[in-house]
PDB file of C-alpha atoms in Angstrom:
ATOM      1  CA  MET C   1     105.501 169.321 140.014  1.00  0.00           C
ATOM      2  CA  PRO C   2     107.753 171.552 137.827  1.00  0.00           C
ATOM      3  CA  TYR C   3     106.226 172.385 134.455  1.00  0.00           C
ATOM      4  CA  ARG C   4     108.930 170.574 132.493  1.00  0.00           C
ATOM      5  CA  LEU C   5     108.471 167.353 134.482  1.00  0.00           C
ATOM      6  CA  LEU C   6     104.697 167.607 134.178  1.00  0.00           C
ATOM      7  CA  PHE C   7     105.040 168.130 130.421  1.00  0.00           C
ATOM      8  CA  GLY C   8     107.313 165.089 130.165  1.00  0.00           C
ATOM      9  CA  PHE C   9     104.900 162.957 132.183  1.00  0.00           C
ATOM     10  CA  VAL C  10     101.918 163.921 130.024  1.00  0.00           C
ATOM     11  CA  LEU C  11     103.929 163.459 126.835  1.00  0.00           C
ATOM     12  CA  SER C  12     104.976 159.999 127.976  1.00  0.00           C
ATOM     13  CA  LEU C  13     101.355 158.981 128.558  1.00  0.00           C
ATOM     14  CA  VAL C  14     100.302 160.296 125.141  1.00  0.00           C
ATOM     15  CA  LEU C  15     103.170 158.512 123.390  1.00  0.00           C
ATOM     16  CA  GLN C  16     102.528 155.243 125.175  1.00  0.00           C
ATOM     17  CA  PHE C  17      98.809 155.389 124.383  1.00  0.00           C
ATOM     18  CA  SER C  18      99.480 156.065 120.685  1.00  0.00           C
ATOM     19  CA  LEU C  19     102.002 153.230 120.521  1.00  0.00           C
ATOM     20  CA  VAL C  20      99.610 150.802 122.184  1.00  0.00           C
ATOM     21  CA  LEU C  21      97.136 151.518 119.382  1.00  0.00           C
ATOM     22  CA  SER C  22      99.824 150.720 116.799  1.00  0.00           C
ATOM     23  CA  ASN C  23     101.149 147.509 118.353  1.00  0.00           C
ATOM     24  CA  PRO C  24     101.375 144.549 115.946  1.00  0.00           C
ATOM     25  CA  PRO C  25      98.502 142.036 116.288  1.00  0.00           C
ATOM     26  CA  GLY C  26      99.189 139.664 119.162  1.00  0.00           C
ATOM     27  CA  LEU C  27     101.380 142.102 121.087  1.00  0.00           C
ATOM     28  CA  ASN C  28      99.722 143.690 124.122  1.00  0.00           C
ATOM     29  CA  ILE C  29     100.521 145.315 127.430  1.00  0.00           C
ATOM     30  CA  GLY C  30      99.763 142.758 130.125  1.00  0.00           C
ATOM     31  CA  PHE C  31      99.884 139.793 127.724  1.00  0.00           C
ATOM     32  CA  TYR C  32     100.774 137.422 130.588  1.00  0.00           C
ATOM     33  CA  GLN C  33      98.211 138.696 133.112  1.00  0.00           C
ATOM     34  CA  TYR C  34      96.346 135.362 133.121  1.00  0.00           C
ATOM     35  CA  THR C  35      98.990 132.834 132.022  1.00  0.00           C
ATOM     36  CA  CYS C  36     101.836 134.139 134.195  1.00  0.00           C
ATOM     37  CA  PRO C  37     100.539 137.075 136.245  1.00  0.00           C
ATOM     38  CA  LYS C  38     103.783 137.651 138.161  1.00  0.00           C
ATOM     39  CA  ALA C  39     106.048 137.487 135.097  1.00  0.00           C
ATOM     40  CA  GLU C  40     107.108 141.142 135.111  1.00  0.00           C
ATOM     41  CA  VAL C  41     107.534 141.138 138.898  1.00  0.00           C
ATOM     42  CA  ILE C  42     109.813 138.112 138.646  1.00  0.00           C
ATOM     43  CA  VAL C  43     111.915 139.811 135.976  1.00  0.00           C
ATOM     44  CA  ARG C  44     112.105 143.063 137.960  1.00  0.00           C
ATOM     45  CA  ASP C  45     113.070 141.295 141.192  1.00  0.00           C
ATOM     46  CA  GLU C  46     115.864 139.331 139.518  1.00  0.00           C
ATOM     47  CA  MET C  47     117.186 142.384 137.696  1.00  0.00           C
ATOM     48  CA  THR C  48     117.148 144.444 140.891  1.00  0.00           C
ATOM     49  CA  LYS C  49     119.369 141.842 142.545  1.00  0.00           C
ATOM     50  CA  ILE C  50     121.693 141.508 139.548  1.00  0.00           C
ATOM     51  CA  ILE C  51     122.181 145.221 138.829  1.00  0.00           C
ATOM     52  CA  SER C  52     122.766 145.975 142.521  1.00  0.00           C
ATOM     53  CA  ARG C  53     125.658 143.498 142.433  1.00  0.00           C
ATOM     54  CA  VAL C  54     126.939 144.035 138.870  1.00  0.00           C
ATOM     55  CA  PRO C  55     125.834 147.517 137.727  1.00  0.00           C
ATOM     56  CA  SER C  56     128.147 147.345 134.717  1.00  0.00           C
ATOM     57  CA  LEU C  57     125.752 144.834 133.109  1.00  0.00           C
ATOM     58  CA  ALA C  58     123.097 147.486 132.488  1.00  0.00           C
ATOM     59  CA  GLY C  59     124.667 148.791 129.273  1.00  0.00           C
ATOM     60  CA  PRO C  60     125.335 145.374 127.698  1.00  0.00           C
ATOM     61  CA  LEU C  61     121.826 144.117 128.494  1.00  0.00           C
ATOM     62  CA  LEU C  62     120.244 147.204 126.948  1.00  0.00           C
ATOM     63  CA  ARG C  63     122.440 146.756 123.873  1.00  0.00           C
ATOM     64  CA  MET C  64     121.501 143.068 123.630  1.00  0.00           C
ATOM     65  CA  HIS C  65     117.848 143.964 122.987  1.00  0.00           C
ATOM     66  CA  PHE C  66     118.930 146.430 120.292  1.00  0.00           C
ATOM     67  CA  HIS C  67     121.156 143.817 118.642  1.00  0.00           C
ATOM     68  CA  ASP C  68     118.343 141.273 118.750  1.00  0.00           C
ATOM     69  CA  CYS C  69     115.703 143.527 117.208  1.00  0.00           C
ATOM     70  CA  PHE C  70     117.859 144.889 114.398  1.00  0.00           C
ATOM     71  CA  VAL C  71     118.632 141.391 113.096  1.00  0.00           C
ATOM     72  CA  ASN C  72     115.433 140.015 111.556  1.00  0.00           C
ATOM     73  CA  GLY C  73     113.235 141.390 114.331  1.00  0.00           C
ATOM     74  CA  CYS C  74     112.830 140.979 118.091  1.00  0.00           C
ATOM     75  CA  ASP C  75     112.737 137.190 118.217  1.00  0.00           C
ATOM     76  CA  GLY C  76     115.467 136.252 120.704  1.00  0.00           C
ATOM     77  CA  SER C  77     117.761 135.011 117.920  1.00  0.00           C
ATOM     78  CA  ILE C  78     120.741 136.748 119.546  1.00  0.00           C
ATOM     79  CA  LEU C  79     120.487 134.250 122.408  1.00  0.00           C
ATOM     80  CA  LEU C  80     120.803 131.046 120.363  1.00  0.00           C
ATOM     81  CA  ASP C  81     124.044 129.082 120.502  1.00  0.00           C
ATOM     82  CA  SER C  82     125.741 127.876 117.340  1.00  0.00           C
ATOM     83  CA  THR C  83     125.114 124.375 116.066  1.00  0.00           C
ATOM     84  CA  PRO C  84     127.628 122.197 114.180  1.00  0.00           C
ATOM     85  CA  GLY C  85     128.334 123.831 110.834  1.00  0.00           C
ATOM     86  CA  SER C  86     125.984 126.742 111.532  1.00  0.00           C
ATOM     87  CA  PRO C  87     127.507 129.633 113.541  1.00  0.00           C
ATOM     88  CA  SER C  88     124.908 131.832 115.204  1.00  0.00           C
ATOM     89  CA  GLU C  89     124.625 135.607 115.638  1.00  0.00           C
ATOM     90  CA  LYS C  90     126.615 135.335 118.874  1.00  0.00           C
ATOM     91  CA  GLU C  91     129.752 134.620 116.819  1.00  0.00           C
ATOM     92  CA  SER C  92     129.397 137.659 114.583  1.00  0.00           C
ATOM     93  CA  ILE C  93     131.994 140.389 115.146  1.00  0.00           C
ATOM     94  CA  PRO C  94     129.477 143.032 116.340  1.00  0.00           C
ATOM     95  CA  ASN C  95     128.229 140.620 119.013  1.00  0.00           C
ATOM     96  CA  LEU C  96     131.510 139.224 120.344  1.00  0.00           C
ATOM     97  CA  SER C  97     131.637 141.930 123.018  1.00  0.00           C
ATOM     98  CA  LEU C  98     128.085 141.350 124.290  1.00  0.00           C
ATOM     99  CA  ARG C  99     127.771 140.297 127.932  1.00  0.00           C
ATOM    100  CA  GLY C 100     124.888 139.215 130.089  1.00  0.00           C
ATOM    101  CA  PHE C 101     123.720 135.969 128.490  1.00  0.00           C
ATOM    102  CA  GLY C 102     123.937 134.305 131.900  1.00  0.00           C
ATOM    103  CA  THR C 103     121.604 136.966 133.274  1.00  0.00           C
ATOM    104  CA  ILE C 104     118.970 136.134 130.672  1.00  0.00           C
ATOM    105  CA  ASP C 105     119.349 132.433 131.485  1.00  0.00           C
ATOM    106  CA  ARG C 106     118.885 133.173 135.186  1.00  0.00           C
ATOM    107  CA  VAL C 107     115.714 135.183 134.588  1.00  0.00           C
ATOM    108  CA  LYS C 108     114.375 132.527 132.216  1.00  0.00           C
ATOM    109  CA  ALA C 109     114.979 129.791 134.813  1.00  0.00           C
ATOM    110  CA  LYS C 110     112.975 131.739 137.409  1.00  0.00           C
ATOM    111  CA  LEU C 111     110.106 132.199 134.966  1.00  0.00           C
ATOM    112  CA  GLU C 112     110.156 128.525 134.005  1.00  0.00           C
ATOM    113  CA  GLN C 113     109.836 127.605 137.669  1.00  0.00           C
ATOM    114  CA  ALA C 114     106.771 129.825 138.020  1.00  0.00           C
ATOM    115  CA  CYS C 115     105.156 129.323 134.590  1.00  0.00           C
ATOM    116  CA  PRO C 116     106.722 126.556 132.485  1.00  0.00           C
ATOM    117  CA  GLY C 117     106.699 127.169 128.744  1.00  0.00           C
ATOM    118  CA  VAL C 118     104.859 130.489 128.883  1.00  0.00           C
ATOM    119  CA  VAL C 119     107.198 133.513 128.723  1.00  0.00           C
ATOM    120  CA  SER C 120     109.343 133.879 125.609  1.00  0.00           C
ATOM    121  CA  CYS C 121     113.024 134.729 125.591  1.00  0.00           C
ATOM    122  CA  ALA C 122     112.271 137.587 123.179  1.00  0.00           C
ATOM    123  CA  ASP C 123     109.931 139.143 125.756  1.00  0.00           C
ATOM    124  CA  ILE C 124     112.518 138.629 128.494  1.00  0.00           C
ATOM    125  CA  LEU C 125     115.009 140.703 126.481  1.00  0.00           C
ATOM    126  CA  ALA C 126     112.472 143.524 126.103  1.00  0.00           C
ATOM    127  CA  LEU C 127     111.541 143.488 129.787  1.00  0.00           C
ATOM    128  CA  VAL C 128     115.154 143.292 130.962  1.00  0.00           C
ATOM    129  CA  ALA C 129     116.101 146.249 128.728  1.00  0.00           C
ATOM    130  CA  ARG C 130     113.302 148.325 130.250  1.00  0.00           C
ATOM    131  CA  ASP C 131     114.241 147.317 133.780  1.00  0.00           C
ATOM    132  CA  VAL C 132     117.978 148.058 133.497  1.00  0.00           C
ATOM    133  CA  VAL C 133     117.134 151.547 132.247  1.00  0.00           C
ATOM    134  CA  PHE C 134     114.762 152.129 135.142  1.00  0.00           C
ATOM    135  CA  LEU C 135     117.178 150.674 137.693  1.00  0.00           C
ATOM    136  CA  THR C 136     119.886 153.104 136.532  1.00  0.00           C
ATOM    137  CA  LYS C 137     117.615 156.130 137.139  1.00  0.00           C
ATOM    138  CA  GLY C 138     116.083 156.224 133.683  1.00  0.00           C
ATOM    139  CA  PRO C 139     112.430 156.148 132.584  1.00  0.00           C
ATOM    140  CA  HIS C 140     109.927 153.361 133.084  1.00  0.00           C
ATOM    141  CA  TRP C 141     107.503 152.385 130.349  1.00  0.00           C
ATOM    142  CA  GLU C 142     104.910 149.714 129.680  1.00  0.00           C
ATOM    143  CA  VAL C 143     106.333 146.955 127.471  1.00  0.00           C
ATOM    144  CA  PRO C 144     103.921 145.289 125.045  1.00  0.00           C
ATOM    145  CA  THR C 145     104.504 141.533 125.308  1.00  0.00           C
ATOM    146  CA  GLY C 146     103.432 138.438 123.413  1.00  0.00           C
ATOM    147  CA  ARG C 147     106.530 137.924 121.266  1.00  0.00           C
ATOM    148  CA  ARG C 148     107.419 134.392 120.261  1.00  0.00           C
ATOM    149  CA  ASP C 149     110.941 133.033 119.867  1.00  0.00           C
ATOM    150  CA  GLY C 150     112.540 132.525 116.474  1.00  0.00           C
ATOM    151  CA  THR C 151     114.287 129.315 115.446  1.00  0.00           C
ATOM    152  CA  ARG C 152     116.916 130.826 113.148  1.00  0.00           C
ATOM    153  CA  SER C 153     120.177 132.537 114.079  1.00  0.00           C
ATOM    154  CA  VAL C 154     122.824 133.103 111.393  1.00  0.00           C
ATOM    155  CA  LYS C 155     126.198 134.742 111.966  1.00  0.00           C
ATOM    156  CA  ASP C 156     126.218 136.790 108.754  1.00  0.00           C
ATOM    157  CA  ASP C 157     122.767 138.246 109.438  1.00  0.00           C
ATOM    158  CA  ALA C 158     124.213 140.312 112.291  1.00  0.00           C
ATOM    159  CA  VAL C 159     126.940 141.849 110.120  1.00  0.00           C
ATOM    160  CA  ASN C 160     124.381 142.727 107.448  1.00  0.00           C
ATOM    161  CA  ASN C 161     121.823 144.306 109.792  1.00  0.00           C
ATOM    162  CA  LEU C 162     123.624 146.052 112.664  1.00  0.00           C
ATOM    163  CA  PRO C 163     124.688 149.694 112.110  1.00  0.00           C
ATOM    164  CA  PRO C 164     128.498 149.876 112.468  1.00  0.00           C
ATOM    165  CA  PRO C 165     130.015 152.498 114.799  1.00  0.00           C
ATOM    166  CA  PHE C 166     132.439 153.550 112.034  1.00  0.00           C
ATOM    167  CA  PHE C 167     129.701 154.468 109.506  1.00  0.00           C
ATOM    168  CA  ASP C 168     128.460 158.055 109.483  1.00  0.00           C
ATOM    169  CA  ALA C 169     125.018 158.781 110.888  1.00  0.00           C
ATOM    170  CA  THR C 170     123.366 159.496 107.532  1.00  0.00           C
ATOM    171  CA  ARG C 171     124.534 156.216 106.023  1.00  0.00           C
ATOM    172  CA  ASN C 172     123.346 154.300 109.087  1.00  0.00           C
ATOM    173  CA  LEU C 173     119.981 156.077 108.993  1.00  0.00           C
ATOM    174  CA  TYR C 174     119.200 155.167 105.385  1.00  0.00           C
ATOM    175  CA  GLN C 175     120.819 151.722 105.381  1.00  0.00           C
ATOM    176  CA  PHE C 176     119.728 150.382 108.770  1.00  0.00           C
ATOM    177  CA  PHE C 177     117.101 152.533 110.533  1.00  0.00           C
ATOM    178  CA  ILE C 178     114.642 153.644 107.853  1.00  0.00           C
ATOM    179  CA  PRO C 179     114.287 150.172 106.264  1.00  0.00           C
ATOM    180  CA  LYS C 180     113.193 148.910 109.693  1.00  0.00           C
ATOM    181  CA  GLY C 181     110.566 151.612 110.157  1.00  0.00           C
ATOM    182  CA  LEU C 182     112.678 153.877 112.385  1.00  0.00           C
ATOM    183  CA  ASP C 183     113.411 157.525 111.603  1.00  0.00           C
ATOM    184  CA  ALA C 184     116.024 160.168 112.397  1.00  0.00           C
ATOM    185  CA  LYS C 185     114.450 160.948 115.751  1.00  0.00           C
ATOM    186  CA  ASP C 186     114.513 157.285 116.745  1.00  0.00           C
ATOM    187  CA  GLN C 187     118.157 157.169 115.719  1.00  0.00           C
ATOM    188  CA  VAL C 188     119.321 160.129 117.809  1.00  0.00           C
ATOM    189  CA  VAL C 189     117.172 159.018 120.750  1.00  0.00           C
ATOM    190  CA  LEU C 190     118.227 155.369 120.759  1.00  0.00           C
ATOM    191  CA  LEU C 191     121.896 156.317 120.448  1.00  0.00           C
ATOM    192  CA  GLY C 192     121.366 158.312 123.626  1.00  0.00           C
ATOM    193  CA  GLY C 193     121.360 154.876 125.254  1.00  0.00           C
ATOM    194  CA  HIS C 194     125.149 155.040 124.962  1.00  0.00           C
ATOM    195  CA  THR C 195     124.938 156.920 128.240  1.00  0.00           C
ATOM    196  CA  LEU C 196     125.173 153.417 129.739  1.00  0.00           C
ATOM    197  CA  GLY C 197     128.145 151.122 129.399  1.00  0.00           C
ATOM    198  CA  THR C 198     131.574 150.873 127.856  1.00  0.00           C
ATOM    199  CA  SER C 199     133.182 150.178 124.503  1.00  0.00           C
ATOM    200  CA  HIS C 200     136.265 148.298 123.420  1.00  0.00           C
ATOM    201  CA  CYS C 201     139.036 150.463 122.009  1.00  0.00           C
ATOM    202  CA  SER C 202     138.863 148.538 118.733  1.00  0.00           C
ATOM    203  CA  SER C 203     135.428 150.059 118.014  1.00  0.00           C
ATOM    204  CA  PHE C 204     136.866 153.556 117.628  1.00  0.00           C
ATOM    205  CA  ALA C 205     140.660 153.092 117.283  1.00  0.00           C
ATOM    206  CA  SER C 206     140.656 154.287 113.666  1.00  0.00           C
ATOM    207  CA  ARG C 207     139.465 157.697 114.881  1.00  0.00           C
ATOM    208  CA  LEU C 208     142.575 157.950 117.053  1.00  0.00           C
ATOM    209  CA  TYR C 209     145.294 156.623 114.796  1.00  0.00           C
ATOM    210  CA  ASN C 210     144.223 156.264 111.177  1.00  0.00           C
ATOM    211  CA  PHE C 211     141.176 158.344 110.358  1.00  0.00           C
ATOM    212  CA  SER C 212     140.207 157.928 106.682  1.00  0.00           C
ATOM    213  CA  GLY C 213     143.548 156.202 106.081  1.00  0.00           C
ATOM    214  CA  MET C 214     145.455 159.415 106.827  1.00  0.00           C
ATOM    215  CA  MET C 215     147.404 158.125 109.878  1.00  0.00           C
ATOM    216  CA  MET C 216     145.993 160.910 112.006  1.00  0.00           C
ATOM    217  CA  ALA C 217     143.208 161.486 114.522  1.00  0.00           C
ATOM    218  CA  ASP C 218     139.691 162.391 113.434  1.00  0.00           C
ATOM    219  CA  PRO C 219     139.684 166.223 113.356  1.00  0.00           C
ATOM    220  CA  THR C 220     136.127 166.275 114.743  1.00  0.00           C
ATOM    221  CA  LEU C 221     137.368 164.721 117.994  1.00  0.00           C
ATOM    222  CA  ASP C 222     138.092 167.215 120.756  1.00  0.00           C
ATOM    223  CA  LYS C 223     141.856 167.725 120.486  1.00  0.00           C
ATOM    224  CA  TYR C 224     142.164 167.715 124.274  1.00  0.00           C
ATOM    225  CA  TYR C 225     140.281 164.419 124.511  1.00  0.00           C
ATOM    226  CA  VAL C 226     142.413 162.551 121.971  1.00  0.00           C
ATOM    227  CA  PRO C 227     145.528 162.244 124.220  1.00  0.00           C
ATOM    228  CA  ARG C 228     143.365 160.922 127.038  1.00  0.00           C
ATOM    229  CA  LEU C 229     141.883 158.250 124.796  1.00  0.00           C
ATOM    230  CA  LYS C 230     145.288 157.351 123.355  1.00  0.00           C
ATOM    231  CA  SER C 231     146.642 156.856 126.863  1.00  0.00           C
ATOM    232  CA  LYS C 232     143.985 154.183 127.385  1.00  0.00           C
ATOM    233  CA  CYS C 233     143.920 152.667 123.899  1.00  0.00           C
ATOM    234  CA  GLN C 234     147.212 151.658 122.332  1.00  0.00           C
ATOM    235  CA  PRO C 235     147.285 150.672 118.623  1.00  0.00           C
ATOM    236  CA  GLY C 236     145.910 147.167 118.183  1.00  0.00           C
ATOM    237  CA  ASP C 237     144.262 147.085 121.635  1.00  0.00           C
ATOM    238  CA  LYS C 238     141.240 144.765 121.493  1.00  0.00           C
ATOM    239  CA  THR C 239     140.594 144.239 125.199  1.00  0.00           C
ATOM    240  CA  THR C 240     140.552 147.592 127.027  1.00  0.00           C
ATOM    241  CA  LEU C 241     137.142 149.023 127.855  1.00  0.00           C
ATOM    242  CA  VAL C 242     136.444 152.760 127.818  1.00  0.00           C
ATOM    243  CA  GLU C 243     133.411 154.481 129.330  1.00  0.00           C
ATOM    244  CA  MET C 244     131.118 155.853 126.628  1.00  0.00           C
ATOM    245  CA  ASP C 245     129.746 158.471 129.014  1.00  0.00           C
ATOM    246  CA  PRO C 246     132.707 159.223 131.322  1.00  0.00           C
ATOM    247  CA  GLY C 247     131.695 159.897 134.895  1.00  0.00           C
ATOM    248  CA  SER C 248     128.114 158.783 134.334  1.00  0.00           C
ATOM    249  CA  PHE C 249     128.339 155.445 132.518  1.00  0.00           C
ATOM    250  CA  ARG C 250     126.249 153.645 135.146  1.00  0.00           C
ATOM    251  CA  THR C 251     123.463 156.248 135.214  1.00  0.00           C
ATOM    252  CA  PHE C 252     120.843 156.715 132.520  1.00  0.00           C
ATOM    253  CA  ASP C 253     120.714 160.453 131.858  1.00  0.00           C
ATOM    254  CA  THR C 254     121.250 163.101 129.163  1.00  0.00           C
ATOM    255  CA  SER C 255     124.959 163.616 129.787  1.00  0.00           C
ATOM    256  CA  TYR C 256     126.040 161.569 126.755  1.00  0.00           C
ATOM    257  CA  TYR C 257     124.621 164.289 124.525  1.00  0.00           C
ATOM    258  CA  ARG C 258     127.008 166.769 126.131  1.00  0.00           C
ATOM    259  CA  HIS C 259     129.913 164.582 125.087  1.00  0.00           C
ATOM    260  CA  ILE C 260     128.647 164.477 121.504  1.00  0.00           C
ATOM    261  CA  ALA C 261     128.235 168.262 121.463  1.00  0.00           C
ATOM    262  CA  ARG C 262     131.820 168.708 122.703  1.00  0.00           C
ATOM    263  CA  GLY C 263     133.319 166.354 120.104  1.00  0.00           C
ATOM    264  CA  ARG C 264     133.872 163.602 122.645  1.00  0.00           C
ATOM    265  CA  ALA C 265     131.646 160.828 121.299  1.00  0.00           C
ATOM    266  CA  LEU C 266     133.645 157.657 120.759  1.00  0.00           C
ATOM    267  CA  PHE C 267     131.937 156.597 117.547  1.00  0.00           C
ATOM    268  CA  THR C 268     131.718 158.161 114.098  1.00  0.00           C
ATOM    269  CA  SER C 269     128.072 157.050 114.007  1.00  0.00           C
ATOM    270  CA  ASP C 270     127.334 159.247 117.019  1.00  0.00           C
ATOM    271  CA  GLU C 271     129.575 162.251 116.375  1.00  0.00           C
ATOM    272  CA  THR C 272     128.252 162.733 112.828  1.00  0.00           C
ATOM    273  CA  LEU C 273     124.754 163.237 114.216  1.00  0.00           C
ATOM    274  CA  MET C 274     125.995 166.811 114.656  1.00  0.00           C
ATOM    275  CA  LEU C 275     126.070 167.260 110.873  1.00  0.00           C
ATOM    276  CA  ASP C 276     122.305 167.008 110.409  1.00  0.00           C
ATOM    277  CA  PRO C 277     120.264 170.078 111.475  1.00  0.00           C
ATOM    278  CA  PHE C 278     117.487 168.041 113.108  1.00  0.00           C
ATOM    279  CA  THR C 279     119.646 165.640 115.114  1.00  0.00           C
ATOM    280  CA  ARG C 280     122.100 168.429 115.939  1.00  0.00           C
ATOM    281  CA  GLY C 281     119.244 170.499 117.355  1.00  0.00           C
ATOM    282  CA  TYR C 282     118.069 167.589 119.490  1.00  0.00           C
ATOM    283  CA  ILE C 283     121.576 166.982 120.822  1.00  0.00           C
ATOM    284  CA  LEU C 284     122.192 170.625 121.657  1.00  0.00           C
ATOM    285  CA  ARG C 285     118.843 170.878 123.432  1.00  0.00           C
ATOM    286  CA  GLN C 286     119.691 167.888 125.618  1.00  0.00           C
ATOM    287  CA  ALA C 287     123.277 169.065 126.079  1.00  0.00           C
ATOM    288  CA  GLY C 288     122.252 172.359 127.685  1.00  0.00           C
ATOM    289  CA  VAL C 289     123.110 173.186 131.259  1.00  0.00           C
ATOM    290  CA  ALA C 290     119.846 171.747 132.584  1.00  0.00           C
ATOM    291  CA  GLY C 291     119.065 169.486 129.660  1.00  0.00           C
ATOM    292  CA  TYR C 292     115.559 168.221 129.008  1.00  0.00           C
ATOM    293  CA  PRO C 293     115.529 164.804 130.704  1.00  0.00           C
ATOM    294  CA  ALA C 294     111.713 164.619 130.724  1.00  0.00           C
ATOM    295  CA  GLU C 295     111.655 165.026 126.945  1.00  0.00           C
ATOM    296  CA  PHE C 296     114.483 162.529 126.388  1.00  0.00           C
ATOM    297  CA  PHE C 297     113.011 159.996 128.793  1.00  0.00           C
ATOM    298  CA  ALA C 298     109.608 160.116 127.080  1.00  0.00           C
ATOM    299  CA  ASP C 299     111.231 159.948 123.643  1.00  0.00           C
ATOM    300  CA  PHE C 300     113.451 157.044 124.648  1.00  0.00           C
ATOM    301  CA  ALA C 301     110.507 155.074 125.999  1.00  0.00           C
ATOM    302  CA  ALA C 302     108.558 155.669 122.772  1.00  0.00           C
ATOM    303  CA  SER C 303     111.471 154.667 120.530  1.00  0.00           C
ATOM    304  CA  MET C 304     112.176 151.546 122.580  1.00  0.00           C
ATOM    305  CA  VAL C 305     108.569 150.404 122.212  1.00  0.00           C
ATOM    306  CA  LYS C 306     108.705 151.189 118.500  1.00  0.00           C
ATOM    307  CA  MET C 307     111.954 149.238 118.086  1.00  0.00           C
ATOM    308  CA  GLY C 308     110.591 146.385 120.200  1.00  0.00           C
ATOM    309  CA  ASN C 309     107.672 146.005 117.791  1.00  0.00           C
ATOM    310  CA  MET C 310     109.894 145.327 114.775  1.00  0.00           C
ATOM    311  CA  GLN C 311     109.189 142.105 112.852  1.00  0.00           C
ATOM    312  CA  VAL C 312     107.881 140.268 115.910  1.00  0.00           C
ATOM    313  CA  LEU C 313     106.593 136.706 115.845  1.00  0.00           C
ATOM    314  CA  THR C 314     103.195 136.276 117.518  1.00  0.00           C
ATOM    315  CA  GLY C 315     100.315 133.814 117.727  1.00  0.00           C
ATOM    316  CA  ALA C 316     101.328 130.445 116.300  1.00  0.00           C
ATOM    317  CA  GLN C 317     104.577 131.728 114.806  1.00  0.00           C
ATOM    318  CA  GLY C 318     107.895 130.603 116.250  1.00  0.00           C
ATOM    319  CA  GLU C 319     107.957 128.897 119.637  1.00  0.00           C
ATOM    320  CA  ILE C 320     108.445 129.465 123.362  1.00  0.00           C
ATOM    321  CA  ARG C 321     111.918 128.134 124.130  1.00  0.00           C
ATOM    322  CA  LYS C 322     112.495 126.181 127.312  1.00  0.00           C
ATOM    323  CA  HIS C 323     116.105 127.401 127.363  1.00  0.00           C
ATOM    324  CA  CYS C 324     117.007 130.611 125.584  1.00  0.00           C
ATOM    325  CA  ALA C 325     120.200 129.250 124.024  1.00  0.00           C
ATOM    326  CA  PHE C 326     118.551 126.321 122.251  1.00  0.00           C
ATOM    327  CA  VAL C 327     115.662 125.677 119.894  1.00  0.00           C
ATOM    328  CA  ASN C 328     113.173 123.242 121.425  1.00  0.00           C
TER     329      ASN C 328
END
């Protein structure tokens, strides 16, 4: 085994062991080993079928877990439908482009057939996120489970808790990551997940046509890349999808960091990572000719577990929903 791969493997084991020791009470690896022993196999089998048929769902399903955890913790609140007079997180602007809710429902239905009322929707999101990364050639990690489902989902909570793509990285770090127990390394690592999936033009149009209200393109964007983006995204376009990691948007790898290093990241939140010495160094290390996929893979696994532990409900808190879109 090459030294770098061996180093990454050992590092991954060390990180996973340290994170297991710091899991919140009630969250454990293998939580369902007695109550639903085939739970993770069922999830993996369903996701293998789904991603083989619709590989473009990998990015949205990974993002769904992120959007769930950042809004009042990893409690499955992103999955709840609105009720009369009470719009849910699904209706918030940052979540209107999310896809894959039907996938979660399909996985939940399979689990309910095998083990009624046992596996939470919040845990399904965490397991699905892990599996879509692995199924797109990314790392595999052990997911601590035991989360319970929340009963509250409020539209405005998403706007107030999700880091916008048009904020700079430093503002997002101090306003959204650090208050949730995540640091600059978690930020640059988790944003590496943009190697999967696409974005609507509306999420970065201001960088093409009206940066800082100056009716010009963002000068940090690669000047040769701007015409290509403008050819795909006309002013006011809210429907066109653009690959975040062109040429590799269905494979989990380090190539997105090369786009950031070249001034080709779509979002201000990602491109401005180059302004901080620490995150810039991480990006440039991953953006090298060979990159350091073993390091990134181990780091991504660790940050995903750390994020997945945020403000979880366990024990007698919350509930186990029978259907992920509705409170029991």
